[in-house]
Amino acid sequence: MAKTEVNGIGIAYDIIGNGSKAAIITPGGRFPRDTPGVRQLAEELARHDYRTVIWDRPNSGESDVCFTGESESVMNADTAAALLEQLDMSPALVIGGSAGSRVSLILAHRHPELVRKLVVVWI
């Protein structure tokens, strides 16, 4: 597990794989990056030339608690965007499930230059 400061918030994350293409997976609910299926998806992407960041959004898992921004979803989307930039992982395949779908959609809308493709499941 790695932890970094993004927009003043401590963010916990892992990078899976070392491929030439970038991806980020945002779990739904308040579920952390170790939710069953998240790491396994990142490992499968690694087999297809991806370097994937799995992360705990603010207010979930090992990341800091924070309530800034116009909404929690916007704060999470802007945090994901800043994390991608900090890790030099853009443009990225952006994947989200459930609440992570909402975050991913907002990320794509607010930061389209960071998104190569968007996958949303369980909207």
mmCIF file of N, CA and C in Angstrom:
data_model
loop_
_atom_site.group_PDB
_atom_site.id
_atom_site.type_symbol
_atom_site.label_atom_id
_atom_site.label_comp_id
_atom_site.label_asym_id
_atom_site.label_seq_id
_atom_site.Cartn_x
_atom_site.Cartn_y
_atom_site.Cartn_z
ATOM 1 N N MET A 1 0.841 -1.170 0.000
ATOM 2 C CA MET A 1 0.000 0.000 0.000
ATOM 3 C C MET A 1 0.890 1.239 0.000
ATOM 4 N N ALA A 2 0.502 2.171 -0.828
ATOM 5 C CA ALA A 2 1.165 3.469 -0.854
ATOM 6 C C ALA A 2 0.161 4.512 -0.378
ATOM 7 N N LYS A 3 0.671 5.619 0.091
ATOM 8 C CA LYS A 3 -0.201 6.726 0.477
ATOM 9 C C LYS A 3 0.481 8.013 0.035
ATOM 10 N N THR A 4 -0.320 8.901 -0.506
ATOM 11 C CA THR A 4 0.189 10.184 -0.973
ATOM 12 C C THR A 4 -0.808 11.260 -0.613
ATOM 13 N N GLU A 5 -0.379 12.506 -0.665
ATOM 14 C CA GLU A 5 -1.291 13.618 -0.425
ATOM 15 C C GLU A 5 -1.741 14.175 -1.768
ATOM 16 N N VAL A 6 -3.056 14.255 -1.944
ATOM 17 C CA VAL A 6 -3.660 14.770 -3.170
ATOM 18 C C VAL A 6 -4.663 15.844 -2.771
ATOM 19 N N ASN A 7 -4.459 17.058 -3.257
ATOM 20 C CA ASN A 7 -5.347 18.173 -2.908
ATOM 21 C C ASN A 7 -5.509 18.311 -1.393
ATOM 22 N N GLY A 8 -4.437 18.038 -0.653
ATOM 23 C CA GLY A 8 -4.471 18.159 0.796
ATOM 24 C C GLY A 8 -5.101 16.991 1.525
ATOM 25 N N ILE A 9 -5.412 15.897 0.804
ATOM 26 C CA ILE A 9 -6.081 14.722 1.382
ATOM 27 C C ILE A 9 -5.137 13.531 1.272
ATOM 28 N N GLY A 10 -4.962 12.779 2.345
ATOM 29 C CA GLY A 10 -4.165 11.560 2.297
ATOM 30 C C GLY A 10 -4.938 10.473 1.559
ATOM 31 N N ILE A 11 -4.368 9.969 0.467
ATOM 32 C CA ILE A 11 -5.030 8.970 -0.370
ATOM 33 C C ILE A 11 -4.200 7.689 -0.386
ATOM 34 N N ALA A 12 -4.858 6.570 -0.040
ATOM 35 C CA ALA A 12 -4.227 5.255 -0.081
ATOM 36 C C ALA A 12 -4.499 4.625 -1.443
ATOM 37 N N TYR A 13 -3.468 3.993 -2.011
ATOM 38 C CA TYR A 13 -3.624 3.384 -3.336
ATOM 39 C C TYR A 13 -2.605 2.276 -3.536
ATOM 40 N N ASP A 14 -2.846 1.472 -4.547
ATOM 41 C CA ASP A 14 -1.895 0.472 -5.018
ATOM 42 C C ASP A 14 -1.837 0.587 -6.533
ATOM 43 N N ILE A 15 -0.680 0.268 -7.092
ATOM 44 C CA ILE A 15 -0.545 0.181 -8.543
ATOM 45 C C ILE A 15 -0.284 -1.271 -8.888
ATOM 46 N N ILE A 16 -1.098 -1.786 -9.798
ATOM 47 C CA ILE A 16 -1.002 -3.183 -10.229
ATOM 48 C C ILE A 16 -0.534 -3.185 -11.680
ATOM 49 N N GLY A 17 0.525 -3.924 -11.965
ATOM 50 C CA GLY A 17 1.035 -4.048 -13.325
ATOM 51 C C GLY A 17 2.012 -2.950 -13.670
ATOM 52 N N ASN A 18 2.671 -3.127 -14.806
ATOM 53 C CA ASN A 18 3.640 -2.130 -15.265
ATOM 54 C C ASN A 18 3.542 -1.936 -16.770
ATOM 55 N N GLY A 19 2.327 -2.073 -17.301
ATOM 56 C CA GLY A 19 2.118 -1.950 -18.734
ATOM 57 C C GLY A 19 2.262 -0.529 -19.236
ATOM 58 N N SER A 20 2.094 -0.398 -20.537
ATOM 59 C CA SER A 20 2.245 0.901 -21.190
ATOM 60 C C SER A 20 0.956 1.719 -21.189
ATOM 61 N N LYS A 21 -0.182 1.096 -20.851
ATOM 62 C CA LYS A 21 -1.459 1.804 -20.810
ATOM 63 C C LYS A 21 -1.873 1.998 -19.350
ATOM 64 N N ALA A 22 -2.562 3.109 -19.075
ATOM 65 C CA ALA A 22 -2.956 3.452 -17.705
ATOM 66 C C ALA A 22 -4.440 3.197 -17.486
ATOM 67 N N ALA A 23 -4.787 2.836 -16.243
ATOM 68 C CA ALA A 23 -6.187 2.648 -15.842
ATOM 69 C C ALA A 23 -6.330 3.019 -14.372
ATOM 70 N N ILE A 24 -7.561 3.361 -14.003
ATOM 71 C CA ILE A 24 -7.903 3.598 -12.597
ATOM 72 C C ILE A 24 -9.245 2.934 -12.338
ATOM 73 N N ILE A 25 -9.360 2.260 -11.203
ATOM 74 C CA ILE A 25 -10.606 1.607 -10.805
ATOM 75 C C ILE A 25 -11.095 2.266 -9.519
ATOM 76 N N THR A 26 -12.356 2.710 -9.544
ATOM 77 C CA THR A 26 -12.979 3.321 -8.374
ATOM 78 C C THR A 26 -14.119 2.420 -7.903
ATOM 79 N N PRO A 27 -13.982 1.779 -6.735
ATOM 80 C CA PRO A 27 -15.050 0.921 -6.210
ATOM 81 C C PRO A 27 -16.292 1.733 -5.847
ATOM 82 N N GLY A 28 -17.395 1.052 -5.711
ATOM 83 C CA GLY A 28 -18.651 1.704 -5.352
ATOM 84 C C GLY A 28 -18.840 1.805 -3.848
ATOM 85 N N GLY A 29 -19.998 2.338 -3.471
ATOM 86 C CA GLY A 29 -20.344 2.495 -2.063
ATOM 87 C C GLY A 29 -19.248 3.214 -1.304
ATOM 88 N N ARG A 30 -18.999 2.773 -0.114
ATOM 89 C CA ARG A 30 -17.839 3.245 0.656
ATOM 90 C C ARG A 30 -16.800 2.128 0.715
ATOM 91 N N PHE A 31 -16.846 1.270 -0.300
ATOM 92 C CA PHE A 31 -15.958 0.120 -0.305
ATOM 93 C C PHE A 31 -14.529 0.520 -0.647
ATOM 94 N N PRO A 32 -13.543 -0.093 0.007
ATOM 95 C CA PRO A 32 -12.139 0.213 -0.241
ATOM 96 C C PRO A 32 -11.600 -0.575 -1.435
ATOM 97 N N ARG A 33 -10.357 -0.312 -1.762
ATOM 98 C CA ARG A 33 -9.704 -0.953 -2.900
ATOM 99 C C ARG A 33 -9.518 -2.455 -2.717
ATOM 100 N N ASP A 34 -9.605 -2.952 -1.474
ATOM 101 C CA ASP A 34 -9.456 -4.396 -1.265
ATOM 102 C C ASP A 34 -10.793 -5.138 -1.323
ATOM 103 N N THR A 35 -11.822 -4.486 -1.817
ATOM 104 C CA THR A 35 -13.119 -5.137 -2.020
ATOM 105 C C THR A 35 -12.943 -6.265 -3.033
ATOM 106 N N PRO A 36 -13.508 -7.444 -2.760
ATOM 107 C CA PRO A 36 -13.363 -8.551 -3.714
ATOM 108 C C PRO A 36 -13.734 -8.142 -5.134
ATOM 109 N N GLY A 37 -12.859 -8.488 -6.057
ATOM 110 C CA GLY A 37 -13.061 -8.213 -7.466
ATOM 111 C C GLY A 37 -12.249 -7.042 -7.987
ATOM 112 N N VAL A 38 -11.948 -6.066 -7.138
ATOM 113 C CA VAL A 38 -11.235 -4.869 -7.594
ATOM 114 C C VAL A 38 -9.800 -5.217 -7.976
ATOM 115 N N ARG A 39 -9.063 -5.816 -7.055
ATOM 116 C CA ARG A 39 -7.673 -6.192 -7.348
ATOM 117 C C ARG A 39 -7.620 -7.217 -8.479
ATOM 118 N N GLN A 40 -8.576 -8.139 -8.488
ATOM 119 C CA GLN A 40 -8.591 -9.161 -9.535
ATOM 120 C C GLN A 40 -8.785 -8.531 -10.915
ATOM 121 N N LEU A 41 -9.634 -7.515 -11.017
ATOM 122 C CA LEU A 41 -9.810 -6.811 -12.287
ATOM 123 C C LEU A 41 -8.512 -6.113 -12.679
ATOM 124 N N ALA A 42 -7.862 -5.476 -11.726
ATOM 125 C CA ALA A 42 -6.585 -4.807 -12.009
ATOM 126 C C ALA A 42 -5.526 -5.814 -12.458
ATOM 127 N N GLU A 43 -5.507 -6.978 -11.837
ATOM 128 C CA GLU A 43 -4.545 -8.020 -12.238
ATOM 129 C C GLU A 43 -4.829 -8.515 -13.646
ATOM 130 N N GLU A 44 -6.100 -8.640 -14.003
ATOM 131 C CA GLU A 44 -6.453 -9.046 -15.368
ATOM 132 C C GLU A 44 -6.033 -7.970 -16.369
ATOM 133 N N LEU A 45 -6.247 -6.711 -16.024
ATOM 134 C CA LEU A 45 -5.806 -5.628 -16.901
ATOM 135 C C LEU A 45 -4.286 -5.648 -17.068
ATOM 136 N N ALA A 46 -3.563 -5.986 -16.008
ATOM 137 C CA ALA A 46 -2.101 -6.062 -16.080
ATOM 138 C C ALA A 46 -1.658 -7.084 -17.121
ATOM 139 N N ARG A 47 -2.429 -8.142 -17.279
ATOM 140 C CA ARG A 47 -2.103 -9.160 -18.280
ATOM 141 C C ARG A 47 -2.334 -8.643 -19.703
ATOM 142 N N HIS A 48 -2.955 -7.470 -19.807
ATOM 143 C CA HIS A 48 -3.245 -6.869 -21.114
ATOM 144 C C HIS A 48 -2.557 -5.520 -21.270
ATOM 145 N N ASP A 49 -1.352 -5.413 -20.681
ATOM 146 C CA ASP A 49 -0.475 -4.252 -20.851
ATOM 147 C C ASP A 49 -0.961 -2.993 -20.132
ATOM 148 N N TYR A 50 -1.669 -3.161 -19.011
ATOM 149 C CA TYR A 50 -2.119 -2.010 -18.236
ATOM 150 C C TYR A 50 -1.329 -1.863 -16.942
ATOM 151 N N ARG A 51 -1.170 -0.641 -16.541
ATOM 152 C CA ARG A 51 -0.698 -0.236 -15.208
ATOM 153 C C ARG A 51 -1.923 0.412 -14.571
ATOM 154 N N THR A 52 -2.446 -0.217 -13.514
ATOM 155 C CA THR A 52 -3.745 0.188 -12.961
ATOM 156 C C THR A 52 -3.611 0.653 -11.525
ATOM 157 N N VAL A 53 -4.189 1.809 -11.236
ATOM 158 C CA VAL A 53 -4.244 2.285 -9.858
ATOM 159 C C VAL A 53 -5.613 1.903 -9.282
ATOM 160 N N ILE A 54 -5.575 1.270 -8.119
ATOM 161 C CA ILE A 54 -6.779 1.035 -7.323
ATOM 162 C C ILE A 54 -6.615 1.889 -6.083
ATOM 163 N N TRP A 55 -7.688 2.536 -5.660
ATOM 164 C CA TRP A 55 -7.533 3.543 -4.611
ATOM 165 C C TRP A 55 -8.727 3.555 -3.683
ATOM 166 N N ASP A 56 -8.497 4.096 -2.496
ATOM 167 C CA ASP A 56 -9.565 4.346 -1.526
ATOM 168 C C ASP A 56 -9.947 5.813 -1.650
ATOM 169 N N ARG A 57 -11.192 6.061 -2.028
ATOM 170 C CA ARG A 57 -11.659 7.444 -2.119
ATOM 171 C C ARG A 57 -11.612 8.087 -0.735
ATOM 172 N N PRO A 58 -11.585 9.420 -0.685
ATOM 173 C CA PRO A 58 -11.712 10.068 0.619
ATOM 174 C C PRO A 58 -12.972 9.547 1.320
ATOM 175 N N ASN A 59 -12.882 9.367 2.612
ATOM 176 C CA ASN A 59 -14.001 8.885 3.435
ATOM 177 C C ASN A 59 -14.252 7.388 3.277
ATOM 178 N N SER A 60 -13.282 6.665 2.734
ATOM 179 C CA SER A 60 -13.408 5.208 2.664
ATOM 180 C C SER A 60 -12.032 4.572 2.801
ATOM 181 N N GLY A 61 -12.026 3.348 3.294
ATOM 182 C CA GLY A 61 -10.769 2.619 3.416
ATOM 183 C C GLY A 61 -9.737 3.363 4.234
ATOM 184 N N GLU A 62 -8.506 3.368 3.732
ATOM 185 C CA GLU A 62 -7.382 3.958 4.455
ATOM 186 C C GLU A 62 -7.107 5.413 4.080
ATOM 187 N N SER A 63 -7.935 5.991 3.237
ATOM 188 C CA SER A 63 -7.763 7.410 2.889
ATOM 189 C C SER A 63 -8.370 8.298 3.969
ATOM 190 N N ASP A 64 -7.984 9.569 3.947
ATOM 191 C CA ASP A 64 -8.454 10.524 4.949
ATOM 192 C C ASP A 64 -9.938 10.841 4.797
ATOM 193 N N VAL A 65 -10.517 11.306 5.873
ATOM 194 C CA VAL A 65 -11.884 11.822 5.871
ATOM 195 C C VAL A 65 -11.801 13.284 5.448
ATOM 196 N N CYS A 66 -12.690 13.679 4.532
ATOM 197 C CA CYS A 66 -12.679 15.052 4.042
ATOM 198 C C CYS A 66 -14.044 15.390 3.458
ATOM 199 N N PHE A 67 -14.529 16.592 3.728
ATOM 200 C CA PHE A 67 -15.829 17.037 3.219
ATOM 201 C C PHE A 67 -15.692 18.425 2.604
ATOM 202 N N THR A 68 -14.913 18.528 1.537
ATOM 203 C CA THR A 68 -14.758 19.794 0.833
ATOM 204 C C THR A 68 -15.385 19.671 -0.551
ATOM 205 N N GLY A 69 -15.464 20.770 -1.258
ATOM 206 C CA GLY A 69 -15.982 20.742 -2.620
ATOM 207 C C GLY A 69 -17.484 20.920 -2.662
ATOM 208 N N GLU A 70 -18.004 21.016 -3.881
ATOM 209 C CA GLU A 70 -19.438 21.262 -4.041
ATOM 210 C C GLU A 70 -20.281 20.039 -3.700
ATOM 211 N N SER A 71 -19.694 18.843 -3.768
ATOM 212 C CA SER A 71 -20.338 17.607 -3.316
ATOM 213 C C SER A 71 -19.245 16.577 -3.086
ATOM 214 N N GLU A 72 -19.582 15.519 -2.385
ATOM 215 C CA GLU A 72 -18.594 14.468 -2.148
ATOM 216 C C GLU A 72 -18.175 13.811 -3.459
ATOM 217 N N SER A 73 -19.117 13.609 -4.371
ATOM 218 C CA SER A 73 -18.793 12.976 -5.652
ATOM 219 C C SER A 73 -17.849 13.843 -6.479
ATOM 220 N N VAL A 74 -18.076 15.155 -6.494
ATOM 221 C CA VAL A 74 -17.183 16.064 -7.217
ATOM 222 C C VAL A 74 -15.802 16.065 -6.568
ATOM 223 N N MET A 75 -15.753 16.094 -5.239
ATOM 224 C CA MET A 75 -14.476 16.035 -4.539
ATOM 225 C C MET A 75 -13.724 14.757 -4.915
ATOM 226 N N ASN A 76 -14.440 13.625 -4.951
ATOM 227 C CA ASN A 76 -13.801 12.357 -5.300
ATOM 228 C C ASN A 76 -13.308 12.358 -6.738
ATOM 229 N N ALA A 77 -14.097 12.905 -7.657
ATOM 230 C CA ALA A 77 -13.690 12.963 -9.063
ATOM 231 C C ALA A 77 -12.448 13.836 -9.235
ATOM 232 N N ASP A 78 -12.435 14.991 -8.587
ATOM 233 C CA ASP A 78 -11.273 15.876 -8.676
ATOM 234 C C ASP A 78 -10.050 15.256 -8.014
ATOM 235 N N THR A 79 -10.268 14.493 -6.954
ATOM 236 C CA THR A 79 -9.162 13.791 -6.293
ATOM 237 C C THR A 79 -8.600 12.715 -7.210
ATOM 238 N N ALA A 80 -9.476 11.953 -7.866
ATOM 239 C CA ALA A 80 -9.017 10.922 -8.813
ATOM 240 C C ALA A 80 -8.225 11.559 -9.948
ATOM 241 N N ALA A 81 -8.713 12.680 -10.456
ATOM 242 C CA ALA A 81 -8.015 13.368 -11.544
ATOM 243 C C ALA A 81 -6.621 13.810 -11.091
ATOM 244 N N ALA A 82 -6.536 14.402 -9.924
ATOM 245 C CA ALA A 82 -5.245 14.852 -9.412
ATOM 246 C C ALA A 82 -4.311 13.672 -9.134
ATOM 247 N N LEU A 83 -4.874 12.551 -8.669
ATOM 248 C CA LEU A 83 -4.062 11.349 -8.443
ATOM 249 C C LEU A 83 -3.495 10.838 -9.766
ATOM 250 N N LEU A 84 -4.318 10.770 -10.804
ATOM 251 C CA LEU A 84 -3.828 10.351 -12.127
ATOM 252 C C LEU A 84 -2.700 11.259 -12.602
ATOM 253 N N GLU A 85 -2.866 12.559 -12.433
ATOM 254 C CA GLU A 85 -1.825 13.492 -12.856
ATOM 255 C C GLU A 85 -0.559 13.320 -12.032
ATOM 256 N N GLN A 86 -0.712 13.178 -10.723
ATOM 257 C CA GLN A 86 0.454 13.029 -9.841
ATOM 258 C C GLN A 86 1.236 11.768 -10.173
ATOM 259 N N LEU A 87 0.529 10.687 -10.528
ATOM 260 C CA LEU A 87 1.176 9.418 -10.849
ATOM 261 C C LEU A 87 1.595 9.337 -12.313
ATOM 262 N N ASP A 88 1.348 10.399 -13.079
ATOM 263 C CA ASP A 88 1.644 10.441 -14.514
ATOM 264 C C ASP A 88 0.984 9.258 -15.234
ATOM 265 N N MET A 89 -0.328 9.104 -14.984
ATOM 266 C CA MET A 89 -1.075 7.970 -15.535
ATOM 267 C C MET A 89 -2.283 8.441 -16.351
ATOM 268 N N SER A 90 -2.045 9.367 -17.243
ATOM 269 C CA SER A 90 -3.149 9.804 -18.093
ATOM 270 C C SER A 90 -2.630 9.967 -19.518
ATOM 271 N N PRO A 91 -3.535 9.839 -20.487
ATOM 272 C CA PRO A 91 -4.953 9.530 -20.325
ATOM 273 C C PRO A 91 -5.129 8.081 -19.891
ATOM 274 N N ALA A 92 -6.201 7.826 -19.157
ATOM 275 C CA ALA A 92 -6.412 6.520 -18.549
ATOM 276 C C ALA A 92 -7.753 5.916 -18.937
ATOM 277 N N LEU A 93 -7.798 4.610 -18.868
ATOM 278 C CA LEU A 93 -9.051 3.877 -18.887
ATOM 279 C C LEU A 93 -9.646 4.079 -17.499
ATOM 280 N N VAL A 94 -10.813 4.700 -17.408
ATOM 281 C CA VAL A 94 -11.433 5.042 -16.126
ATOM 282 C C VAL A 94 -12.597 4.080 -15.905
ATOM 283 N N ILE A 95 -12.516 3.296 -14.820
ATOM 284 C CA ILE A 95 -13.507 2.266 -14.523
ATOM 285 C C ILE A 95 -14.122 2.550 -13.163
ATOM 286 N N GLY A 96 -15.454 2.494 -13.083
ATOM 287 C CA GLY A 96 -16.124 2.688 -11.807
ATOM 288 C C GLY A 96 -17.344 1.804 -11.694
ATOM 289 N N GLY A 97 -17.612 1.381 -10.478
ATOM 290 C CA GLY A 97 -18.797 0.586 -10.195
ATOM 291 C C GLY A 97 -19.680 1.280 -9.185
ATOM 292 N N SER A 98 -20.977 1.316 -9.433
ATOM 293 C CA SER A 98 -21.964 1.904 -8.529
ATOM 294 C C SER A 98 -21.608 3.359 -8.243
ATOM 295 N N ALA A 99 -21.361 3.720 -6.989
ATOM 296 C CA ALA A 99 -20.978 5.103 -6.684
ATOM 297 C C ALA A 99 -19.685 5.474 -7.402
ATOM 298 N N GLY A 100 -18.828 4.499 -7.641
ATOM 299 C CA GLY A 100 -17.615 4.735 -8.416
ATOM 300 C C GLY A 100 -17.925 5.097 -9.864
ATOM 301 N N SER A 101 -19.077 4.633 -10.368
ATOM 302 C CA SER A 101 -19.521 5.029 -11.709
ATOM 303 C C SER A 101 -19.806 6.521 -11.747
ATOM 304 N N ARG A 102 -20.503 6.995 -10.733
ATOM 305 C CA ARG A 102 -20.823 8.427 -10.655
ATOM 306 C C ARG A 102 -19.536 9.244 -10.601
ATOM 307 N N VAL A 103 -18.601 8.819 -9.772
ATOM 308 C CA VAL A 103 -17.318 9.513 -9.666
ATOM 309 C C VAL A 103 -16.600 9.499 -11.013
ATOM 310 N N SER A 104 -16.614 8.360 -11.697
ATOM 311 C CA SER A 104 -15.935 8.232 -12.987
ATOM 312 C C SER A 104 -16.582 9.109 -14.054
ATOM 313 N N LEU A 105 -17.906 9.162 -14.069
ATOM 314 C CA LEU A 105 -18.614 10.029 -15.022
ATOM 315 C C LEU A 105 -18.279 11.498 -14.782
ATOM 316 N N ILE A 106 -18.250 11.898 -13.520
ATOM 317 C CA ILE A 106 -17.917 13.289 -13.192
ATOM 318 C C ILE A 106 -16.467 13.582 -13.564
ATOM 319 N N LEU A 107 -15.571 12.636 -13.296
ATOM 320 C CA LEU A 107 -14.167 12.798 -13.683
ATOM 321 C C LEU A 107 -14.075 13.027 -15.193
ATOM 322 N N ALA A 108 -14.766 12.202 -15.978
ATOM 323 C CA ALA A 108 -14.724 12.332 -17.441
ATOM 324 C C ALA A 108 -15.297 13.673 -17.901
ATOM 325 N N HIS A 109 -16.329 14.135 -17.233
ATOM 326 C CA HIS A 109 -16.953 15.410 -17.599
ATOM 327 C C HIS A 109 -16.066 16.601 -17.241
ATOM 328 N N ARG A 110 -15.480 16.574 -16.054
ATOM 329 C CA ARG A 110 -14.692 17.711 -15.567
ATOM 330 C C ARG A 110 -13.247 17.704 -16.061
ATOM 331 N N HIS A 111 -12.726 16.520 -16.403
ATOM 332 C CA HIS A 111 -11.313 16.381 -16.785
ATOM 333 C C HIS A 111 -11.178 15.475 -18.009
ATOM 334 N N PRO A 112 -11.823 15.805 -19.122
ATOM 335 C CA PRO A 112 -11.834 14.898 -20.279
ATOM 336 C C PRO A 112 -10.444 14.603 -20.844
ATOM 337 N N GLU A 113 -9.505 15.501 -20.651
ATOM 338 C CA GLU A 113 -8.159 15.286 -21.167
ATOM 339 C C GLU A 113 -7.431 14.141 -20.460
ATOM 340 N N LEU A 114 -7.937 13.717 -19.301
ATOM 341 C CA LEU A 114 -7.302 12.635 -18.541
ATOM 342 C C LEU A 114 -7.890 11.267 -18.849
ATOM 343 N N VAL A 115 -8.961 11.227 -19.632
ATOM 344 C CA VAL A 115 -9.717 9.986 -19.862
ATOM 345 C C VAL A 115 -9.527 9.506 -21.296
ATOM 346 N N ARG A 116 -9.044 8.273 -21.421
ATOM 347 C CA ARG A 116 -8.917 7.643 -22.741
ATOM 348 C C ARG A 116 -10.193 6.910 -23.088
ATOM 349 N N LYS A 117 -10.729 6.150 -22.124
ATOM 350 C CA LYS A 117 -11.991 5.423 -22.261
ATOM 351 C C LYS A 117 -12.659 5.386 -20.892
ATOM 352 N N LEU A 118 -13.963 5.188 -20.916
ATOM 353 C CA LEU A 118 -14.741 5.169 -19.674
ATOM 354 C C LEU A 118 -15.582 3.893 -19.623
ATOM 355 N N VAL A 119 -15.512 3.192 -18.505
ATOM 356 C CA VAL A 119 -16.320 1.985 -18.286
ATOM 357 C C VAL A 119 -17.081 2.170 -16.970
ATOM 358 N N VAL A 120 -18.402 2.107 -17.034
ATOM 359 C CA VAL A 120 -19.203 2.214 -15.818
ATOM 360 C C VAL A 120 -20.081 0.965 -15.701
ATOM 361 N N VAL A 121 -20.124 0.414 -14.490
ATOM 362 C CA VAL A 121 -20.923 -0.779 -14.220
ATOM 363 C C VAL A 121 -21.747 -0.554 -12.968
ATOM 364 N N TRP A 122 -22.889 -1.180 -12.900
ATOM 365 C CA TRP A 122 -23.784 -1.054 -11.746
ATOM 366 C C TRP A 122 -24.112 0.406 -11.461
ATOM 367 N N ILE A 123 -24.537 1.128 -12.474
ATOM 368 C CA ILE A 123 -24.817 2.560 -12.307
ATOM 369 C C ILE A 123 -25.966 2.752 -11.336
#
